[in-house]
Short mmCIF file of C-alpha atoms and ligand atoms in Angstrom, two decimals:
data_model
loop_
_atom_site.label_atom_id
_atom_site.label_comp_id
_atom_site.label_asym_id
_atom_site.label_seq_id
_atom_site.Cartn_x
_atom_site.Cartn_y
_atom_site.Cartn_z
CA UNK G 957 216.31 150.90 120.32
CA UNK G 958 216.43 149.26 123.74
CA UNK G 959 213.52 149.76 126.17
CA UNK G 960 214.10 152.48 128.80
CA UNK G 961 215.23 151.08 132.15
CA UNK G 962 213.15 151.72 135.24
CA UNK G 963 213.57 155.07 136.98
CA UNK G 964 214.96 155.01 140.48
CA UNK G 965 211.46 155.84 141.76
CA UNK G 966 210.08 152.79 140.03
CA UNK G 967 212.88 150.59 141.36
CA UNK G 968 212.36 151.89 144.91
CA UNK G 969 208.67 151.05 144.65
CA UNK G 970 209.39 147.52 143.36
CA UNK G 971 212.00 146.92 146.09
CA UNK G 972 209.57 148.13 148.76
CA UNK G 973 206.85 145.76 147.52
CA UNK G 974 209.29 142.83 147.87
CA UNK G 975 211.07 144.00 151.04
CA UNK G 976 211.51 141.05 153.46
CA UNK G 977 211.71 143.54 156.32
CA UNK G 978 208.35 145.05 155.37
CA UNK G 979 206.75 141.60 154.95
CA UNK G 980 207.95 140.71 158.45
CA UNK G 981 206.66 143.91 160.03
CA UNK G 982 203.24 143.59 158.42
CA UNK G 983 202.97 139.88 159.28
CA UNK G 984 203.69 140.63 162.96
CA UNK G 985 201.00 143.28 162.91
CA UNK G 986 198.57 140.92 161.18
CA UNK G 987 199.17 138.29 163.87
CA UNK G 988 198.05 140.76 166.56
CA UNK G 989 195.07 141.97 164.56
CA UNK G 990 193.86 138.45 163.85
CA UNK G 991 194.18 137.43 167.48
CA UNK G 992 192.12 140.44 168.55
CA UNK G 993 189.58 139.72 165.81
CA UNK G 994 189.05 136.10 166.83
CA UNK G 995 188.83 137.03 170.51
CA UNK G 996 186.10 139.53 169.70
CA UNK G 997 184.12 137.38 167.27
CA UNK G 998 184.29 134.16 169.27
CA UNK G 999 183.14 136.19 172.28
CA UNK G 1000 180.09 137.42 170.30
CA UNK G 1001 181.22 141.00 170.68
CA UNK G 1002 179.53 142.46 167.59
CA UNK G 1003 177.27 141.32 164.76
CA UNK G 1004 177.50 138.06 162.84
CA UNK G 1005 176.97 139.61 159.43
CA UNK G 1006 178.15 143.19 158.93
CA UNK G 1007 175.27 144.01 156.64
CA UNK G 1008 175.37 146.87 154.21
CA UNK G 1009 173.65 147.06 150.81
CA UNK G 1010 175.92 145.83 147.98
CA UNK G 1011 176.14 149.23 146.30
CA UNK G 1012 177.31 150.90 149.53
CA UNK G 1013 179.76 148.12 150.25
CA UNK G 1014 181.24 148.28 146.74
CA UNK G 1015 181.52 152.07 146.94
CA UNK G 1016 183.34 151.76 150.27
CA UNK G 1017 185.78 149.20 148.83
CA UNK G 1018 186.36 151.36 145.76
CA UNK G 1019 187.02 154.42 147.88
CA UNK G 1020 190.21 152.83 149.23
CA UNK G 1021 191.55 152.55 145.70
CA UNK G 1022 191.15 156.27 145.08
CA UNK G 1023 193.23 157.25 148.12
CA UNK G 1024 196.74 158.48 147.37
CA UNK G 1025 199.24 155.62 147.69
CA UNK G 1026 201.98 155.74 150.28
CA UNK G 1027 205.21 157.50 149.40
CA UNK G 1028 208.13 155.07 149.14
CA UNK G 1029 210.81 156.96 151.03
CA UNK G 1030 214.47 156.09 151.54
CA UNK G 1031 214.91 154.39 153.98
CA UNK G 1032 211.45 152.89 153.97
CA UNK G 1033 209.11 154.30 156.61
CA UNK G 1034 208.01 150.88 157.87
CA UNK G 1035 205.93 152.32 160.71
CA UNK G 1036 203.86 154.31 158.29
CA UNK G 1037 203.22 151.17 156.21
CA UNK G 1038 202.24 149.23 159.33
CA UNK G 1039 199.80 152.00 160.27
CA UNK G 1040 198.18 152.12 156.83
CA UNK G 1041 198.17 148.32 156.54
CA UNK G 1042 196.31 148.21 159.87
CA UNK G 1043 193.57 150.49 158.54
CA UNK G 1044 193.11 148.23 155.54
CA UNK G 1045 193.09 145.00 157.57
CA UNK G 1046 190.47 146.55 159.84
CA UNK G 1047 188.37 147.54 156.82
CA UNK G 1048 188.39 143.91 155.69
CA UNK G 1049 187.67 142.45 159.12
CA UNK G 1050 184.93 144.95 159.93
CA UNK G 1051 182.89 144.51 156.76
CA UNK G 1052 182.65 140.75 156.43
CA UNK G 1053 180.43 137.92 157.53
CA UNK G 1054 181.81 136.58 160.82
CA UNK G 1055 181.65 132.84 160.27
CA UNK G 1056 183.47 132.26 163.57
CA UNK G 1057 180.70 133.96 165.53
CA UNK G 1058 178.86 131.27 167.54
CA UNK G 1059 175.60 132.58 166.03
CA UNK G 1060 176.64 131.82 162.47
CA UNK G 1061 174.49 128.87 161.38
CA UNK G 1062 174.35 129.58 157.69
CA UNK G 1063 175.45 128.05 154.43
CA UNK G 1064 177.58 124.94 154.07
CA UNK G 1065 180.67 127.09 154.48
CA UNK G 1066 182.33 126.50 157.85
CA UNK G 1067 183.87 128.52 160.59
CA UNK G 1068 187.18 127.26 159.24
CA UNK G 1069 190.04 126.18 161.49
CA UNK G 1070 191.95 129.50 161.46
CA UNK G 1071 195.34 127.80 161.70
CA UNK G 1072 194.72 126.29 158.25
CA UNK G 1073 194.85 129.81 156.83
CA UNK G 1074 198.37 130.25 158.17
CA UNK G 1075 199.49 127.24 156.14
CA UNK G 1076 197.57 128.60 153.15
CA UNK G 1077 199.41 131.89 153.61
CA UNK G 1078 202.75 130.15 153.12
CA UNK G 1079 201.54 128.87 149.77
CA UNK G 1080 200.25 132.30 148.75
CA UNK G 1081 203.28 134.19 150.00
CA UNK G 1082 205.70 131.95 148.11
CA UNK G 1083 203.24 131.31 145.23
CA UNK G 1084 203.51 127.53 145.35
CA UNK G 1085 201.33 126.39 142.50
CA UNK G 1086 201.14 123.33 140.32
CA UNK G 1087 200.12 122.10 136.89
CA UNK G 1088 203.28 120.08 136.58
CA UNK G 1089 205.12 118.50 139.46
CA UNK G 1090 208.35 120.48 139.17
CA UNK G 1091 206.50 123.82 139.54
CA UNK G 1092 205.33 122.95 143.05
CA UNK G 1093 206.89 119.69 144.20
CA UNK G 1094 205.92 120.04 147.85
CA UNK G 1095 202.47 121.41 147.03
CA UNK G 1096 201.90 118.42 144.75
CA UNK G 1097 203.30 116.00 147.30
CA UNK G 1098 200.95 117.31 150.01
CA UNK G 1099 197.98 116.84 147.67
CA UNK G 1100 199.05 113.31 146.79
CA UNK G 1101 199.43 112.47 150.49
CA UNK G 1102 196.02 113.97 151.33
CA UNK G 1103 194.28 112.15 148.46
CA UNK G 1104 195.69 108.89 149.80
CA UNK G 1105 194.64 109.58 153.42
CA UNK G 1106 191.15 110.87 152.63
CA UNK G 1107 190.50 108.16 150.03
CA UNK G 1108 191.52 105.42 152.47
CA UNK G 1109 189.43 106.98 155.28
CA UNK G 1110 186.39 106.80 153.00
CA UNK G 1111 187.12 103.14 152.30
CA UNK G 1112 188.84 103.09 148.90
CA UNK G 1113 191.32 100.26 148.31
CA UNK G 1114 195.02 101.08 148.42
CA UNK G 1115 196.68 101.08 145.02
CA UNK G 1116 193.40 100.80 143.12
CA UNK G 1117 191.94 104.29 143.23
CA UNK G 1118 192.96 107.72 141.97
CA UNK G 1119 192.05 111.23 142.98
CA UNK G 1120 192.61 114.90 142.40
CA UNK G 1121 192.00 118.20 144.16
CA UNK G 1122 190.25 121.09 142.48
CA UNK G 1123 188.65 124.48 143.17
CA UNK G 1124 185.30 123.61 144.73
CA UNK G 1125 182.54 121.06 144.74
CA UNK G 1126 180.96 122.40 141.55
CA UNK G 1127 184.16 122.02 139.55
CA UNK G 1128 184.75 118.64 141.20
CA UNK G 1129 181.30 117.37 140.12
CA UNK G 1130 181.87 118.75 136.63
CA UNK G 1131 185.25 116.99 136.35
CA UNK G 1132 183.89 113.64 137.55
CA UNK G 1133 180.85 113.89 135.28
CA UNK G 1134 183.13 114.74 132.35
CA UNK G 1135 184.98 111.51 133.04
CA UNK G 1136 181.66 109.65 133.26
CA UNK G 1137 180.57 111.19 129.96
CA UNK G 1138 183.82 110.25 128.21
CA UNK G 1139 183.64 106.68 129.50
CA UNK G 1140 179.91 106.23 128.82
CA UNK G 1141 179.82 107.97 125.42
CA UNK G 1142 183.08 106.61 124.13
CA UNK G 1143 183.99 109.18 121.44
CA UNK G 1144 182.39 112.25 123.04
CA UNK G 1145 185.71 113.89 123.89
CA UNK G 1146 186.93 113.73 120.30
CA UNK G 1147 183.72 114.07 118.27
CA UNK G 1148 181.23 115.63 120.71
CA UNK G 1149 178.07 114.26 122.28
CA UNK G 1150 176.03 112.30 119.70
CA UNK G 1151 173.19 114.45 118.38
CA UNK G 1152 170.83 111.70 117.23
CA UNK G 1153 167.79 110.38 119.08
CA UNK G 1154 167.19 108.99 121.61
CA UNK G 1155 169.37 111.56 123.39
CA UNK G 1156 171.95 110.63 126.07
CA UNK G 1157 170.61 111.41 129.55
CA UNK G 1158 172.00 112.16 133.00
CA UNK G 1159 169.95 110.74 135.89
CA UNK G 1160 170.19 112.87 139.04
CA UNK G 1161 168.85 113.00 142.57
CA UNK G 1162 165.79 115.29 142.48
CA UNK G 1163 167.41 117.60 145.06
CA UNK G 1164 170.84 117.56 143.39
CA UNK G 1165 172.90 120.74 143.74
CA UNK G 1166 172.34 123.14 140.86
CA UNK G 1167 175.96 122.57 139.81
CA UNK G 1168 175.02 119.07 138.66
CA UNK G 1169 172.35 120.30 136.22
CA UNK G 1170 174.75 123.03 135.17
CA UNK G 1171 177.31 120.31 134.40
CA UNK G 1172 174.78 118.70 132.03
CA UNK G 1173 174.60 122.01 130.18
CA UNK G 1174 178.37 122.46 130.09
CA UNK G 1175 179.04 118.86 129.03
CA UNK G 1176 176.76 119.08 126.00
CA UNK G 1177 174.24 116.63 127.47
CA UNK G 1178 171.71 119.45 127.73
CA UNK G 1179 169.68 120.43 130.77
CA UNK G 1180 166.53 119.06 129.11
CA UNK G 1181 168.15 115.63 129.16
CA UNK G 1182 168.51 115.57 132.92
CA UNK G 1183 166.14 113.01 134.44
CA UNK G 1184 165.27 113.39 138.10
CA UNK G 1185 165.20 110.13 140.03
CA UNK G 1186 162.21 109.86 142.42
CA UNK G 1187 162.77 110.32 146.16
CA UNK G 1188 161.32 108.49 149.14
CA UNK G 1189 159.47 110.22 151.99
CA UNK G 1190 162.82 111.29 153.54
CA UNK G 1191 163.98 112.88 150.27
CA UNK G 1192 166.49 110.08 149.56
CA UNK G 1193 166.88 108.54 146.12
CA UNK G 1194 164.58 105.51 145.97
CA UNK G 1195 166.54 102.49 144.61
CA UNK G 1196 163.43 100.65 143.37
CA UNK G 1197 162.19 103.73 141.53
CA UNK G 1198 165.72 104.26 140.13
CA UNK G 1199 165.75 100.68 138.88
CA UNK G 1200 162.44 101.28 137.10
CA UNK G 1201 163.63 104.58 135.61
CA UNK G 1202 166.85 103.05 134.27
CA UNK G 1203 164.93 100.11 132.74
CA UNK G 1204 162.55 102.53 131.07
CA UNK G 1205 165.35 104.78 129.75
CA UNK G 1206 167.29 101.82 128.42
CA UNK G 1207 164.13 100.32 126.92
CA UNK G 1208 163.59 103.61 125.09
CA UNK G 1209 167.18 103.46 123.80
CA UNK G 1210 168.66 106.41 125.75
CA UNK G 1211 172.40 106.13 126.45
CA UNK G 1212 172.79 106.85 130.19
CA UNK G 1213 175.81 109.02 130.99
CA UNK G 1214 175.62 108.46 134.76
CA UNK G 1215 173.44 108.31 137.81
CA UNK G 1216 174.27 111.10 140.23
CA UNK G 1217 173.34 110.31 143.86
CA UNK G 1218 173.88 112.43 146.99
CA UNK G 1219 175.58 111.99 150.34
CA UNK G 1220 174.01 114.24 151.33
CA UNK G 1221 171.65 116.42 149.29
CA UNK G 1222 171.66 120.13 150.00
CA UNK G 1223 168.08 121.04 151.11
CA UNK G 1224 167.70 118.83 154.22
CA UNK G 1225 170.94 116.85 154.23
CA UNK G 1226 169.40 113.53 153.13
CA UNK G 1227 171.85 110.64 152.54
CA UNK G 1228 170.98 108.21 149.74
CA UNK G 1229 171.09 104.44 150.38
CA UNK G 1230 174.33 103.99 148.46
CA UNK G 1231 174.81 100.19 148.66
CA UNK G 1232 171.37 99.61 147.07
CA UNK G 1233 171.85 102.38 144.50
CA UNK G 1234 175.24 101.04 143.60
CA UNK G 1235 173.73 97.54 143.09
CA UNK G 1236 171.08 98.98 140.76
CA UNK G 1237 173.70 100.88 138.73
CA UNK G 1238 175.97 97.86 138.48
CA UNK G 1239 173.09 95.69 137.25
CA UNK G 1240 172.31 98.25 134.54
CA UNK G 1241 175.97 98.84 133.70
CA UNK G 1242 175.63 102.55 134.47
CA UNK G 1243 178.34 104.82 135.96
CA UNK G 1244 177.48 105.86 139.53
CA UNK G 1245 178.69 109.26 140.66
CA UNK G 1246 178.02 110.48 144.22
CA UNK G 1247 178.05 114.09 145.30
CA UNK G 1248 179.43 113.68 148.83
CA UNK G 1249 180.67 117.28 148.94
CA UNK G 1250 179.07 117.82 152.33
CA UNK G 1251 178.48 114.38 153.83
CA UNK G 1252 181.71 112.60 152.90
CA UNK G 1253 183.14 113.81 156.20
CA UNK G 1254 180.84 111.39 158.05
CA UNK G 1255 183.45 108.75 157.14
CA UNK G 1256 185.77 110.30 159.74
CA UNK G 1257 183.33 109.61 162.58
CA UNK G 1258 182.77 106.15 164.09
CA UNK G 1259 179.32 107.33 165.12
CA UNK G 1260 178.23 108.52 161.68
CA UNK G 1261 180.25 106.62 159.09
CA UNK G 1262 177.28 104.32 158.42
CA UNK G 1263 175.74 107.26 156.52
CA UNK G 1264 178.33 106.94 153.77
CA UNK G 1265 178.48 103.16 153.65
CA UNK G 1266 178.81 102.21 149.99
CA UNK G 1267 180.41 105.51 148.94
CA UNK G 1268 183.61 103.68 148.04
CA UNK G 1269 181.63 101.47 145.64
CA UNK G 1270 180.74 104.44 143.41
CA UNK G 1271 182.67 104.86 140.15
CA UNK G 1272 183.39 108.44 141.14
CA UNK G 1273 182.55 110.78 143.99
CA UNK G 1274 183.42 114.24 145.22
CA UNK G 1275 184.16 115.47 148.72
CA UNK G 1276 184.80 119.04 149.92
CA UNK G 1277 187.31 119.61 152.71
CA UNK G 1278 186.06 123.22 152.75
CA UNK G 1279 182.75 122.04 154.11
CA UNK G 1280 182.78 119.45 156.89
CA UNK G 1281 186.55 119.21 157.38
CA UNK G 1282 186.31 122.88 158.34
CA UNK G 1283 188.95 124.08 155.90
CA UNK G 1284 189.02 127.51 154.31
CA UNK G 1285 187.77 127.57 150.72
CA UNK G 1286 188.54 125.89 148.42
CA UNK G 1287 189.71 122.28 148.66
CA UNK G 1288 187.56 119.76 146.81
CA UNK G 1289 188.47 116.14 146.10
CA UNK G 1290 187.43 113.97 143.16
CA UNK G 1291 187.91 110.23 143.54
CA UNK G 1292 187.79 107.46 140.95
CA UNK G 1293 187.36 103.95 142.37
CA UNK G 1294 189.20 102.53 139.40
CA UNK G 1295 192.52 104.35 138.83
CA UNK G 1296 192.38 103.49 135.15
CA UNK G 1297 189.83 106.30 134.76
CA UNK G 1298 192.17 109.02 136.03
CA UNK G 1299 193.13 110.36 132.59
CA UNK G 1300 189.71 109.92 130.95
CA UNK G 1301 188.45 113.45 131.61
CA UNK G 1302 191.10 115.13 129.46
CA UNK G 1303 192.59 113.06 126.66
CA UNK G 1304 195.12 115.68 125.62
CA UNK G 1305 198.74 116.16 124.81
CA UNK G 1306 200.37 119.41 125.91
CA UNK G 1307 204.04 118.95 125.01
CA UNK G 1308 205.06 122.38 126.27
CA UNK G 1309 203.94 121.31 129.75
CA UNK G 1310 204.19 117.55 130.00
CA UNK G 1311 207.76 116.56 129.26
CA UNK G 1312 207.94 113.37 127.12
CA UNK G 1313 211.52 112.80 128.31
CA UNK G 1314 210.13 112.08 131.80
CA UNK G 1315 206.98 110.03 131.08
CA UNK G 1316 206.44 108.83 134.67
CA UNK G 1317 205.98 112.46 135.74
CA UNK G 1318 202.50 112.67 134.16
CA UNK G 1319 201.24 110.75 137.19
CA UNK G 1320 202.25 113.72 139.31
CA UNK G 1321 201.28 116.52 136.91
CA UNK G 1322 197.96 117.79 138.26
CA UNK G 1323 197.18 119.41 134.92
CA UNK G 1324 196.60 115.99 133.34
CA UNK G 1325 193.57 115.47 135.56
CA UNK G 1326 192.16 118.91 136.43
CA UNK G 1327 190.40 121.72 134.55
CA UNK G 1328 192.96 124.14 135.96
CA UNK G 1329 196.37 124.60 134.44
CA UNK G 1330 197.98 126.77 137.14
CA UNK G 1331 196.40 125.53 140.36
CA UNK G 1332 196.63 126.86 143.90
CA UNK G 1333 198.16 124.64 146.59
CA UNK G 1334 194.64 123.90 147.80
CA UNK G 1335 195.50 121.19 150.34
CA UNK G 1336 198.10 123.14 152.29
CA UNK G 1337 195.72 124.05 155.13
CA UNK G 1338 194.34 120.53 155.38
CA UNK G 1339 197.80 119.00 155.37
CA UNK G 1340 198.90 121.43 158.11
CA UNK G 1341 195.91 120.88 160.39
CA UNK G 1342 195.85 117.10 159.87
CA UNK G 1343 199.55 116.84 160.66
CA UNK G 1344 199.21 118.99 163.81
CA UNK G 1345 195.98 117.59 165.28
CA UNK G 1346 195.44 114.25 163.54
CA UNK G 1347 192.16 113.13 161.93
CA UNK G 1348 190.42 112.82 165.31
CA UNK G 1349 189.84 116.59 165.22
CA UNK G 1350 187.64 116.13 162.13
CA UNK G 1351 185.71 113.31 163.80
CA UNK G 1352 185.22 115.52 166.87
CA UNK G 1353 183.84 118.39 164.80
CA UNK G 1354 181.52 116.14 162.79
CA UNK G 1355 180.18 114.50 165.97
CA UNK G 1356 179.76 117.79 167.78
CA UNK G 1357 177.96 119.66 164.99
CA UNK G 1358 175.72 116.68 164.14
CA UNK G 1359 174.75 116.45 167.84
CA UNK G 1360 173.96 120.16 167.99
CA UNK G 1361 171.68 119.77 164.95
CA UNK G 1362 169.84 116.96 166.73
CA UNK G 1363 169.50 119.20 169.74
CA UNK G 1364 168.05 122.00 167.59
CA UNK G 1365 165.59 119.54 166.09
CA UNK G 1366 164.46 118.48 169.58
CA UNK G 1367 163.90 122.10 170.55
CA UNK G 1368 161.88 122.73 167.39
CA UNK G 1369 159.79 119.63 168.02
CA UNK G 1370 159.09 120.65 171.59
CA UNK G 1371 158.09 124.22 170.65
CA UNK G 1372 154.46 124.61 169.61
CA UNK G 1373 155.18 127.51 167.29
CA UNK G 1374 157.86 125.80 165.16
CA UNK G 1375 157.55 123.13 162.49
CA UNK G 1376 160.69 121.05 161.84
CA UNK G 1377 160.43 119.76 158.27
CA UNK G 1378 162.53 116.63 158.74
CA UNK G 1379 164.56 114.73 161.29
CA UNK G 1380 168.22 115.66 160.65
CA UNK G 1381 170.60 112.98 159.42
CA UNK G 1382 173.53 115.34 159.78
CA UNK G 1383 174.02 119.01 160.70
CA UNK G 1384 171.41 120.56 158.36
CA UNK G 1385 168.04 121.47 159.89
CA UNK G 1386 165.18 122.98 157.89
CA UNK G 1387 162.04 124.32 159.55
CA UNK G 1388 159.33 127.00 159.59
CA UNK G 1389 158.12 129.31 162.31
CA UNK G 1390 154.33 129.25 162.64
CA UNK G 1391 153.10 131.57 165.42
CA UNK G 1392 149.54 131.18 166.71
CA UNK G 1393 148.43 134.13 164.56
CA UNK G 1394 149.40 132.13 161.44
CA UNK G 1395 147.95 128.81 162.54
CA UNK G 1396 145.73 128.65 159.46
CA UNK G 1397 148.06 130.34 156.96
CA UNK G 1398 148.74 128.35 153.80
CA UNK G 1399 152.27 127.08 153.29
CA UNK G 1400 153.14 129.65 150.61
CA UNK G 1401 152.13 132.56 152.88
CA UNK G 1402 153.98 131.01 155.79
CA UNK G 1403 157.05 130.48 153.60
CA UNK G 1404 157.06 134.16 152.52
CA UNK G 1405 156.69 135.24 156.15
CA UNK G 1406 159.64 133.05 157.18
CA UNK G 1407 161.75 134.49 154.39
CA UNK G 1408 160.99 138.04 155.59
CA UNK G 1409 161.92 137.05 159.14
CA UNK G 1410 165.24 135.71 157.96
CA UNK G 1411 166.10 138.81 155.94
CA UNK G 1412 165.41 141.07 158.91
CA UNK G 1413 167.28 138.75 161.27
CA UNK G 1414 170.45 138.53 159.21
CA UNK G 1415 170.51 142.24 158.46
CA UNK G 1416 170.27 142.92 162.20
CA UNK G 1417 173.49 140.93 162.68
CA UNK G 1418 171.96 138.92 165.52
CA UNK G 1419 172.10 135.53 163.77
CA UNK G 1420 173.04 134.27 160.35
CA UNK G 1421 170.81 131.54 158.91
CA UNK G 1422 169.74 130.79 155.33
CA UNK G 1423 166.53 130.01 153.49
CA UNK G 1424 165.46 127.37 151.04
CA UNK G 1425 162.47 126.28 149.03
CA UNK G 1426 160.90 123.04 150.21
CA UNK G 1427 157.84 121.55 148.51
CA UNK G 1428 157.27 124.82 146.70
CA UNK G 1429 157.41 127.15 149.70
CA UNK G 1430 160.04 129.09 151.61
CA UNK G 1431 161.63 127.63 154.74
CA UNK G 1432 164.36 128.52 157.20
CA UNK G 1433 167.51 126.47 156.97
CA UNK G 1434 170.44 126.17 159.34
CA UNK G 1435 173.71 124.33 159.02
CA UNK G 1436 175.49 123.89 162.33
CA UNK G 1437 178.91 124.36 160.82
CA UNK G 1438 180.60 126.37 163.52
CA UNK G 1439 181.82 124.05 166.28
CA UNK G 1440 181.77 127.05 168.66
CA UNK G 1441 177.97 127.24 168.53
CA UNK G 1442 176.40 126.15 171.82
CA UNK G 1443 173.04 124.79 172.96
CA UNK G 1444 172.31 128.16 174.57
CA UNK G 1445 172.68 129.83 171.17
CA UNK G 1446 170.07 127.45 169.80
CA UNK G 1447 167.60 128.64 172.44
CA UNK G 1448 168.46 132.22 171.58
CA UNK G 1449 167.89 131.50 167.89
CA UNK G 1450 164.30 130.40 168.51
CA UNK G 1451 163.72 133.50 170.64
CA UNK G 1452 165.24 135.78 168.02
CA UNK G 1453 163.00 134.29 165.31
CA UNK G 1454 159.92 134.75 167.51
CA UNK G 1455 160.89 138.29 168.33
CA UNK G 1456 161.58 139.19 164.68
CA UNK G 1457 158.31 137.55 163.63
CA UNK G 1458 156.41 139.69 166.13
CA UNK G 1459 158.13 142.82 164.83
CA UNK G 1460 156.83 141.89 161.38
CA UNK G 1461 153.33 141.58 162.77
CA UNK G 1462 152.76 137.91 162.09
CA UNK G 1463 152.32 136.67 165.67
C1 LIG L 1188 175.79 118.79 147.92
C2 LIG L 1188 176.59 119.90 147.33
N1 LIG L 1188 177.32 119.69 146.22
C3 LIG L 1188 178.07 120.65 145.66
C4 LIG L 1188 178.11 121.92 146.20
C5 LIG L 1188 178.93 122.98 145.54
O1 LIG L 1188 180.16 123.11 146.17
P1 LIG L 1188 181.05 124.44 145.96
O2 LIG L 1188 180.26 125.54 146.59
O3 LIG L 1188 182.32 124.12 146.65
O4 LIG L 1188 181.23 124.65 144.49
C6 LIG L 1188 177.38 122.19 147.35
C7 LIG L 1188 177.42 123.52 147.97
O5 LIG L 1188 176.90 123.78 149.01
C8 LIG L 1188 176.59 121.16 147.92
O6 LIG L 1188 175.85 121.36 149.01
#
């Protein structure tokens, strides 16, 4: 018995969902709504974060799904769809965190260049994906072109390196460390990580992102076999102490999977001395991986590229365009200095995907090098913005946000009731507010007080900043990652913290 064909109702609904005329009408409406949204947010007309408790927010989102769907009439009532679409777009825009608000100084997630999203939209609308080249030839080609440009900007040698793009810094670190594991523990891919003693270890920067330790768990190294390399007084990996640690580990017979350094580390944005660390690793014959998810962008700036000197000497490193190249999430690069390592992460045959009658194609099949099979066209926004504005835009934004961070640091230093916790090397500034009434408070009490200030401040919508734990106590943390932030906003931030602190009764 053949399956019943769709009813005319069902066919009308399907045709409406794919109607070019409807797509056009909604896209025109979206253009107007987005323009109005950016005008409002960039003009600080409204809160930064639209705070509501997660249960309320989820209930509100769910409520839309219980509304009766629109009737699909003949001919289609486009105006009615535009009207209902508008309500839904507004619901999205009015409940989010406004990263483009000049008072957003939060996580390492930027006020992205909005135009990039328009390029991304082309990829989503036409579902340009990859895994193998022929599925998304242009999407793949843009990635290849971006890998070449970004790799060369960071100082890799033409023709000698390889790279890939994946969904975020965490997955990028995992992929590179998988390669390191497979190269360092030769048969680990096929037979698993050796179980005997002494155990293989992963040596990491003490402030490494939690994704690095998580990788050790995922890769079968085990989180207990992560060794934290000592830091200097500016929280940078200390090459002499690393040298000693590696000698000790090797003396004790531990296979070393990799050393994982940072450019820069998350808490205060400290950049490791990469040339020295790379020398130490080379002497010990150990794979050097660098997490440059945030700081790799310094390479675009003549003023700041010294911070990532030596990055191109690492065996592998990661770099997120969705951080300091101000791209929408997610677009993370993995680079291998030696292109011979490009297929070491996944030593697999997948004949149904990779066509043996066209062997050269494997070079262009992203699935040979990434965790993902189907993969979004993640570099579309970057390709679009780079081709429109050129790389100078990225240098401008790095220089501008780094300078603003320096300016915030100077204000904190000058104010008697603030304690900057480090001199910024980039656009991350960590500090505590200590009003006269808390002059003698211990650091833990002060840290808790600062955390309460932050919670109240972000829920008010006045500013968005984050918190961290530094030397065992809470601290306020800002990333100047919205190029529309101004010096005046920095003054207002200090005032807002003081004001909120007084409301909490700590002054
Ligand atoms: C240094 C560093 N590495 C990796 C990550 C993780 O990147 P993602 O959030 O893209 O997974 C972060 C996130 O902030 C980070 O700061």
